[in-house]
Coordinates of C-alpha atoms in Angstrom, one line a residue:
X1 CA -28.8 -15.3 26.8
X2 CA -28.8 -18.9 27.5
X3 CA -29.7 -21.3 24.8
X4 CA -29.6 -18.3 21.9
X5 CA -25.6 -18.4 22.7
X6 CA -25.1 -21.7 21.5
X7 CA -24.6 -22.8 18.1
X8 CA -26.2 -24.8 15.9
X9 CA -25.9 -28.4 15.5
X10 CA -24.4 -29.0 11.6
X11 CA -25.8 -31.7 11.0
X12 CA -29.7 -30.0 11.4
X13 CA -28.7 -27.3 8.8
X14 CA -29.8 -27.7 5.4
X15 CA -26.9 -28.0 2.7
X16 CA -27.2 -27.2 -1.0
X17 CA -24.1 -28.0 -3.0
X18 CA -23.1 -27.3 -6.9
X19 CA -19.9 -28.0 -8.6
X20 CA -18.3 -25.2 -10.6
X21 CA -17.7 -24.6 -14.1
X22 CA -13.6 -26.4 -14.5
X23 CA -11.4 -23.7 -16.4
X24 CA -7.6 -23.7 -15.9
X25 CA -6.2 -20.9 -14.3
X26 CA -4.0 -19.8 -17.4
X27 CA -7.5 -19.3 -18.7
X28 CA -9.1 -17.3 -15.9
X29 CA -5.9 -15.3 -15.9
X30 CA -5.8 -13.9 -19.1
X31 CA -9.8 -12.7 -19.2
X32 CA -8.7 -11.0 -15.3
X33 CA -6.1 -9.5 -16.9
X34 CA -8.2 -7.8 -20.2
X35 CA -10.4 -7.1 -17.3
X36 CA -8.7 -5.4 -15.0
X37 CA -6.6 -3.2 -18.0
X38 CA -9.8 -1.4 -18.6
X39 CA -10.4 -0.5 -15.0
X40 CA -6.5 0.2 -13.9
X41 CA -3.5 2.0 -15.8
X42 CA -1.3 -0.7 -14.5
X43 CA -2.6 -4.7 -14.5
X44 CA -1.4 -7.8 -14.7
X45 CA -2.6 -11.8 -13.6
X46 CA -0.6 -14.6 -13.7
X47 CA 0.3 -18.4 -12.8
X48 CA 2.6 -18.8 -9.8
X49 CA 3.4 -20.8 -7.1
X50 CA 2.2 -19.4 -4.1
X51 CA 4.1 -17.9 -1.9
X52 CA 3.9 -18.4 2.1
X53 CA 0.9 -16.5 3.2
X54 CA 1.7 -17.6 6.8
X55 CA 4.1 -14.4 6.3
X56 CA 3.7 -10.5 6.5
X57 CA 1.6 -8.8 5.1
X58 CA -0.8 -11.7 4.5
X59 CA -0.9 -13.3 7.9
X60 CA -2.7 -16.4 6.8
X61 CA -3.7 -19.1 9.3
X62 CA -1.8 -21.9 6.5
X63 CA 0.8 -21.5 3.9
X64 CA -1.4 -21.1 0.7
X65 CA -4.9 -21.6 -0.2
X66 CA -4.7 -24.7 -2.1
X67 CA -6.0 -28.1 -1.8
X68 CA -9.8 -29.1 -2.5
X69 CA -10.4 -25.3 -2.6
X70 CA -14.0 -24.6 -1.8
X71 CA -16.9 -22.0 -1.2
X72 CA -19.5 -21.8 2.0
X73 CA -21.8 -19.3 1.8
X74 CA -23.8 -20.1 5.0
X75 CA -26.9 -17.8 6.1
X76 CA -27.7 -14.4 5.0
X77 CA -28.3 -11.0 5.2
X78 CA -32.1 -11.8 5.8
X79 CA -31.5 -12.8 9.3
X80 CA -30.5 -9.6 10.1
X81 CA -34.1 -8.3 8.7
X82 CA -36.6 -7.1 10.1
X83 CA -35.3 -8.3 13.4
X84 CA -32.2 -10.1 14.2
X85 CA -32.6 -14.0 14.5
X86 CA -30.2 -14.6 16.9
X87 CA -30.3 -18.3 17.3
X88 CA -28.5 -18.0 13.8
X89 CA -25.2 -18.8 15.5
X90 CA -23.0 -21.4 13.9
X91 CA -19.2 -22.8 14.9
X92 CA -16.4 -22.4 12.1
X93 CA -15.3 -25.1 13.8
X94 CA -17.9 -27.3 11.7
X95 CA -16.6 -25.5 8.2
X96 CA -14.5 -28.1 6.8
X97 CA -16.2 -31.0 7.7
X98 CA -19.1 -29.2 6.0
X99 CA -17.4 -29.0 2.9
X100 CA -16.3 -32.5 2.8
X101 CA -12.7 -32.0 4.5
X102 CA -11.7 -33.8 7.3
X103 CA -9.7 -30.0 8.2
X104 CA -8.5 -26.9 6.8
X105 CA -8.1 -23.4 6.4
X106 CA -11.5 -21.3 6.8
X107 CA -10.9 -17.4 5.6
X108 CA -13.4 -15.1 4.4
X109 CA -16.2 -12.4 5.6
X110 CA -18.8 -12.9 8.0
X111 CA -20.9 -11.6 11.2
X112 CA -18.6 -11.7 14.8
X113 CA -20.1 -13.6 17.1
X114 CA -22.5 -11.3 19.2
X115 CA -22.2 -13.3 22.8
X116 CA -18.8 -12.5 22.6
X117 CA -19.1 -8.7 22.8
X118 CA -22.7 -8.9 23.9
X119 CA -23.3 -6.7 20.5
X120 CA -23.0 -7.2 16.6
X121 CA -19.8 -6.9 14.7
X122 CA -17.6 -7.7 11.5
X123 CA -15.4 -10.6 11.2
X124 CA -12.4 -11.5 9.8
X125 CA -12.1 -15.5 10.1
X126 CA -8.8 -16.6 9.5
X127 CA -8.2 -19.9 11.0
X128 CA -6.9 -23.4 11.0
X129 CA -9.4 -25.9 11.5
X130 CA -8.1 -29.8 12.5
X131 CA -9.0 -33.3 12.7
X132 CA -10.5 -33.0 16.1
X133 CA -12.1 -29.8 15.3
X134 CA -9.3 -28.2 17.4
X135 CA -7.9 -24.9 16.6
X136 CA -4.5 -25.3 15.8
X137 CA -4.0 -21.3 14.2
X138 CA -6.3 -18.7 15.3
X139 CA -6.2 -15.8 13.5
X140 CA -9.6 -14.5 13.1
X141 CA -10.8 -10.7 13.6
X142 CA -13.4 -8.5 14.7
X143 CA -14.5 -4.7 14.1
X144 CA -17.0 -2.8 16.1
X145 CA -18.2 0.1 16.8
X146 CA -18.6 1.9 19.8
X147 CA -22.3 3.8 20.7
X148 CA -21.0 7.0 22.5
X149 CA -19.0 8.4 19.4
X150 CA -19.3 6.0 16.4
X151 CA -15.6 5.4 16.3
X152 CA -14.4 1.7 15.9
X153 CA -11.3 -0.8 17.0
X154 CA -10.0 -4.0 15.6
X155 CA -9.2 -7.1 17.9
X156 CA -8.1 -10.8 17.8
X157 CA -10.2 -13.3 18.2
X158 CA -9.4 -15.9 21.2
X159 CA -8.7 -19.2 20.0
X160 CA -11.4 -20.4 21.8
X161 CA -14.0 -18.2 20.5
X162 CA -15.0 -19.9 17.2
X163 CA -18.8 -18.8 16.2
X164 CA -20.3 -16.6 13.3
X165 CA -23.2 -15.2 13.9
X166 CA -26.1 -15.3 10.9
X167 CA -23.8 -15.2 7.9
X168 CA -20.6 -16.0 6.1
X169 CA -18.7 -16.1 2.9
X170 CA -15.7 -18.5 3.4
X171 CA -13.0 -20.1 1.2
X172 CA -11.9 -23.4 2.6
X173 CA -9.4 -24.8 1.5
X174 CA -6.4 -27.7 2.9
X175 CA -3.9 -24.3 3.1
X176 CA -1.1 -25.8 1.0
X177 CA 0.8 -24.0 -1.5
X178 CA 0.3 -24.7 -4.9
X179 CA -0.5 -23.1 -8.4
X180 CA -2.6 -19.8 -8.0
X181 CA -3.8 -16.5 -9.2
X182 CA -1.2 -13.5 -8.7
X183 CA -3.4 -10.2 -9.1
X184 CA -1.3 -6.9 -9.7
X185 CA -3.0 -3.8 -10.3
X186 CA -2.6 0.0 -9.5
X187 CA -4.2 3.3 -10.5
X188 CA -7.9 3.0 -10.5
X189 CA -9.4 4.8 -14.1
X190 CA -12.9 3.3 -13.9
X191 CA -15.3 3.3 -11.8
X192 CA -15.4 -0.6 -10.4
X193 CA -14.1 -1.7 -7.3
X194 CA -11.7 -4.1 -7.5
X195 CA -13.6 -7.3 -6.0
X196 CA -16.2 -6.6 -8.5
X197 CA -13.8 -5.8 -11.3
X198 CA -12.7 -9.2 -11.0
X199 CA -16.3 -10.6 -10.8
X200 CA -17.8 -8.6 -13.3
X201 CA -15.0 -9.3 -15.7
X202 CA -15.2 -13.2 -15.2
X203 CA -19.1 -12.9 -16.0
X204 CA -18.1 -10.9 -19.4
X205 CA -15.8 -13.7 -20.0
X206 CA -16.8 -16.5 -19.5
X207 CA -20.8 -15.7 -20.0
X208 CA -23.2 -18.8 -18.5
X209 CA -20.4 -20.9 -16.7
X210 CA -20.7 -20.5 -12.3
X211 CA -17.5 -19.6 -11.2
X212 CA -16.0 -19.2 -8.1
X213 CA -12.7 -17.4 -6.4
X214 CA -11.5 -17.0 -3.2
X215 CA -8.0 -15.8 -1.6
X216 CA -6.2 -13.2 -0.4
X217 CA -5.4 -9.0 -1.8
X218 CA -3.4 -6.0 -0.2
X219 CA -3.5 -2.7 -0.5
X220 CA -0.6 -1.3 -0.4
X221 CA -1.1 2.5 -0.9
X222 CA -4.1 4.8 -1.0
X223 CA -7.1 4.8 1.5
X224 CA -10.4 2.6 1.2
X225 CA -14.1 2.9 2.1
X226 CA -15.6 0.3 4.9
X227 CA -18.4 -0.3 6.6
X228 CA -18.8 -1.9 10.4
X229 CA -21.6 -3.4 11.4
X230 CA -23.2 -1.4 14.8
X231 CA -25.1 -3.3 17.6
X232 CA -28.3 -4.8 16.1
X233 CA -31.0 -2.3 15.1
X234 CA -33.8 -1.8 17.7
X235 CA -35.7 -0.5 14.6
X236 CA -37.2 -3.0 11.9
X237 CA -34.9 -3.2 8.8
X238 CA -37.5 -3.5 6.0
X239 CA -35.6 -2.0 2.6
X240 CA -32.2 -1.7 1.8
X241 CA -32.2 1.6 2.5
X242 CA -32.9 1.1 6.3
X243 CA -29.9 -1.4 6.5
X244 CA -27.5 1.3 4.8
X245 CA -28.6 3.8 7.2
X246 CA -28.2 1.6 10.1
X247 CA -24.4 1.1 9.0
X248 CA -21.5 2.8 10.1
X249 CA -19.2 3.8 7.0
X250 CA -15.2 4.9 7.4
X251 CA -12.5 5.9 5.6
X252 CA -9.3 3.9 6.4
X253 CA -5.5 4.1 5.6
X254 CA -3.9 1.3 3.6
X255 CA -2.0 -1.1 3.9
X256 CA -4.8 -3.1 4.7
X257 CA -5.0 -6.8 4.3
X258 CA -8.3 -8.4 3.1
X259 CA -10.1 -11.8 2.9
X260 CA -12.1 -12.2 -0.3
X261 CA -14.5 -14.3 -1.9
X262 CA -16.6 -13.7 -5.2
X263 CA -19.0 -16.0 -7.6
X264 CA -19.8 -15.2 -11.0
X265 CA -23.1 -16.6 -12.6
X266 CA -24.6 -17.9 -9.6
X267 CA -27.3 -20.7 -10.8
X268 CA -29.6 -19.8 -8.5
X269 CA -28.2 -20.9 -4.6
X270 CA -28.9 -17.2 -3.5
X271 CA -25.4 -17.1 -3.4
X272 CA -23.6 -13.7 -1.6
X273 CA -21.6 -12.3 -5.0
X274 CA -18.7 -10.8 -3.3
X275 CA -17.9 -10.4 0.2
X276 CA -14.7 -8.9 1.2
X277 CA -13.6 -8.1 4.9
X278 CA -9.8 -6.6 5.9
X279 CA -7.7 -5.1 8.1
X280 CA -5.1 -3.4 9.1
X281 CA -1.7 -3.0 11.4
X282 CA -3.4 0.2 12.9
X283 CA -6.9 -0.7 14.3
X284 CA -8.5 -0.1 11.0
X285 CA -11.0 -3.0 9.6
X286 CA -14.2 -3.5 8.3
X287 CA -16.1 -4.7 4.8
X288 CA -14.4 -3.3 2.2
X289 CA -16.5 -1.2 -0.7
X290 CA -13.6 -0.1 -2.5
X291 CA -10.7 2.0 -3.0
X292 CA -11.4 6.3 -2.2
X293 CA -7.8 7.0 -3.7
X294 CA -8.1 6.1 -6.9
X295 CA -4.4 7.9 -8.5
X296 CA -2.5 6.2 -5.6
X297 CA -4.0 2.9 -4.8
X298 CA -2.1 -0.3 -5.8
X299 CA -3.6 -3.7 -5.2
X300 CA -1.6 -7.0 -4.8
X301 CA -4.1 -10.5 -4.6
X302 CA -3.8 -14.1 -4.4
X303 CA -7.1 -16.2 -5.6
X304 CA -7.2 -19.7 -6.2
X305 CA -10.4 -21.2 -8.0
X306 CA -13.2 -23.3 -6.0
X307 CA -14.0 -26.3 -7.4
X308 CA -17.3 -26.6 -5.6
X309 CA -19.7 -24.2 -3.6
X310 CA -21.8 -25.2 -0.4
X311 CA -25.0 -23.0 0.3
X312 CA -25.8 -23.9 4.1
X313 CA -29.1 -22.6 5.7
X314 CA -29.9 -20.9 3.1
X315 CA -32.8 -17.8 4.0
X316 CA -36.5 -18.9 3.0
X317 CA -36.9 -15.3 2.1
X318 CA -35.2 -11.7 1.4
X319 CA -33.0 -13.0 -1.4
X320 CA -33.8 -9.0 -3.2
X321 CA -32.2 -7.5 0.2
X322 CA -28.7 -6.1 -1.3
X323 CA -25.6 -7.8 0.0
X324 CA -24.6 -5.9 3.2
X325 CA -23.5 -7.3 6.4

């Protein structure tokens, strides 16, 4: 394995940043809202004051998911096709200082870090990133698969172990509470998944202005359908039909507790549109597609708006490959 274990230096990766459009969340909240109404019997958005995400059944790395809240969407999907680049190993530990913070919280989706279980995998990071670049709250986890029967577990991360392999969608943030999105929603009518109910509606909106969210939702009741990434493909992954065969899909049990971010009106940074990753008390975990319960399922989120997004090693190529991973 050698040198293809360790991680890239930051400060060689190429970095892309934009500002987003500045709305105020009482804005935001209302078009949510009218959104979510047509795709739920029940919905509601609002302005609150965070409360501690630190506790059940959010199990946050910080209190909240304000301060300087940001977006990294750092490699892609395309390093996964047609062969795996596995050099494309980078250190969350690097995250906030990427993003201009001297620390913070780092949640979101991304690629587990293959040395660790000699194989590929889905991430949870969830993690609390200092001064020093020490961990001081590690919370971050992984799903894989196993070959023999296609079944899957859910672990925690060491606090040493801080990489992400070839992608990641991340919301940094400074993790203090503060003024943010409360999501409330239950029985699915339509046909959109809740991640890109939100996105879709914020594009419907608020047409021609790049926005971005990131934060926190539970699902309280109902059962969901995931994917996990299985060990790399010794086949060539040419369409986006070979990746979706190549992926293990599962049904799962709420509650389940996922990290989420999502842009709307991306101005052309190649930027990942959603990308959603949870788990839950009982092994289960995974990317989450959406809700398979749709009478029963009841949805409670947290989102705070990013005020800027940072597109790091961005793919030379692939941007058509559909967002998996």
């Amino acid at each position: 394995m050698g040198s293809v274990s360790k991680t890239l230096k930051s400060k060689d990766l190429p970095v892309e940043s934009h500002l987003f459009d500045k709305l105020s969340l009482e804005q935001v909240a209302t078009v949510l809202e009218d959104g979510l109404k047509s795709n739920f019997e029940e919905a509601s958005v609002t302005v609150v004051e965070c409360e501690d995400l630190t506790k059940s059944p959010w199990n946050l790395a910080a209190p909240g998911i304000s301060g300087s809240p940001r977006l990294l969407d750092i490699g892609g999907v395309p390093y996964l096709t047609p062969h795996v680049q596995r050099h494309k190993l980078y250190d969350m530990r690097d995250y906030p200082s990427m993003t201009g913070l001297s620390k913070g919280l780092v949640i979101g989706a991304g690629a587990a870090p293959w040395p660790y279980l000699n194989r590929n995998a889905e991430m949870m990071p969830n993690l609390f990133v200092e001064e020093d670049k020490s961990i001081s709250v590690q919370k971050t986890k992984i799903s894989r698969t196993f070959d023999h029967d296609d079944s899957y577990a859910t672990e925690k991360l060491p606090a040493e172990e801080t990489r992400n392999s070839l992608l990641g969608n991340l919301f940094v943030s400074e993790g203090k509470t503060g003024k943010v999105l409360k999501i409330n929603c239950r029985r699915r009518k339509g046909s959109t998944n809740f991640t890109n109910c939100l996105r879709e509606s914020l594009e419907k909106g608020f047409p021609g202005l790049f926005l971005g969210l990131g934060g926190v939702f539970h699902i309280a009741s109902g059962r969901a359908k995931v994917h996990i990434m299985p060990d790399f493909s010794p086949c060539p992954l040419h369409t986006d039909k070979d990746v979706e065969n190549w992926l293990k899909f599962y049904e799962v049990s709420a509650p389940l507790t996922v990290l989420s971010t999502l842009v709307a009106n991306d101005p052309g940074l190649d930027l990942r549109p959603e990308h959603s990753h949870g788990w839950g008390e009982e092994g289960q975990g995974g990317h989450y597609h959406g809700d398979t319960t749709p009478d029963m399922v009841e949805y409670t989120g947290y989102y705070s708006l990013a005020e800027e997004v940072f597109r790091v090693d961005r793919p030379g190529y692939g941007a058509h490959m559909a967002k998996h991973g």
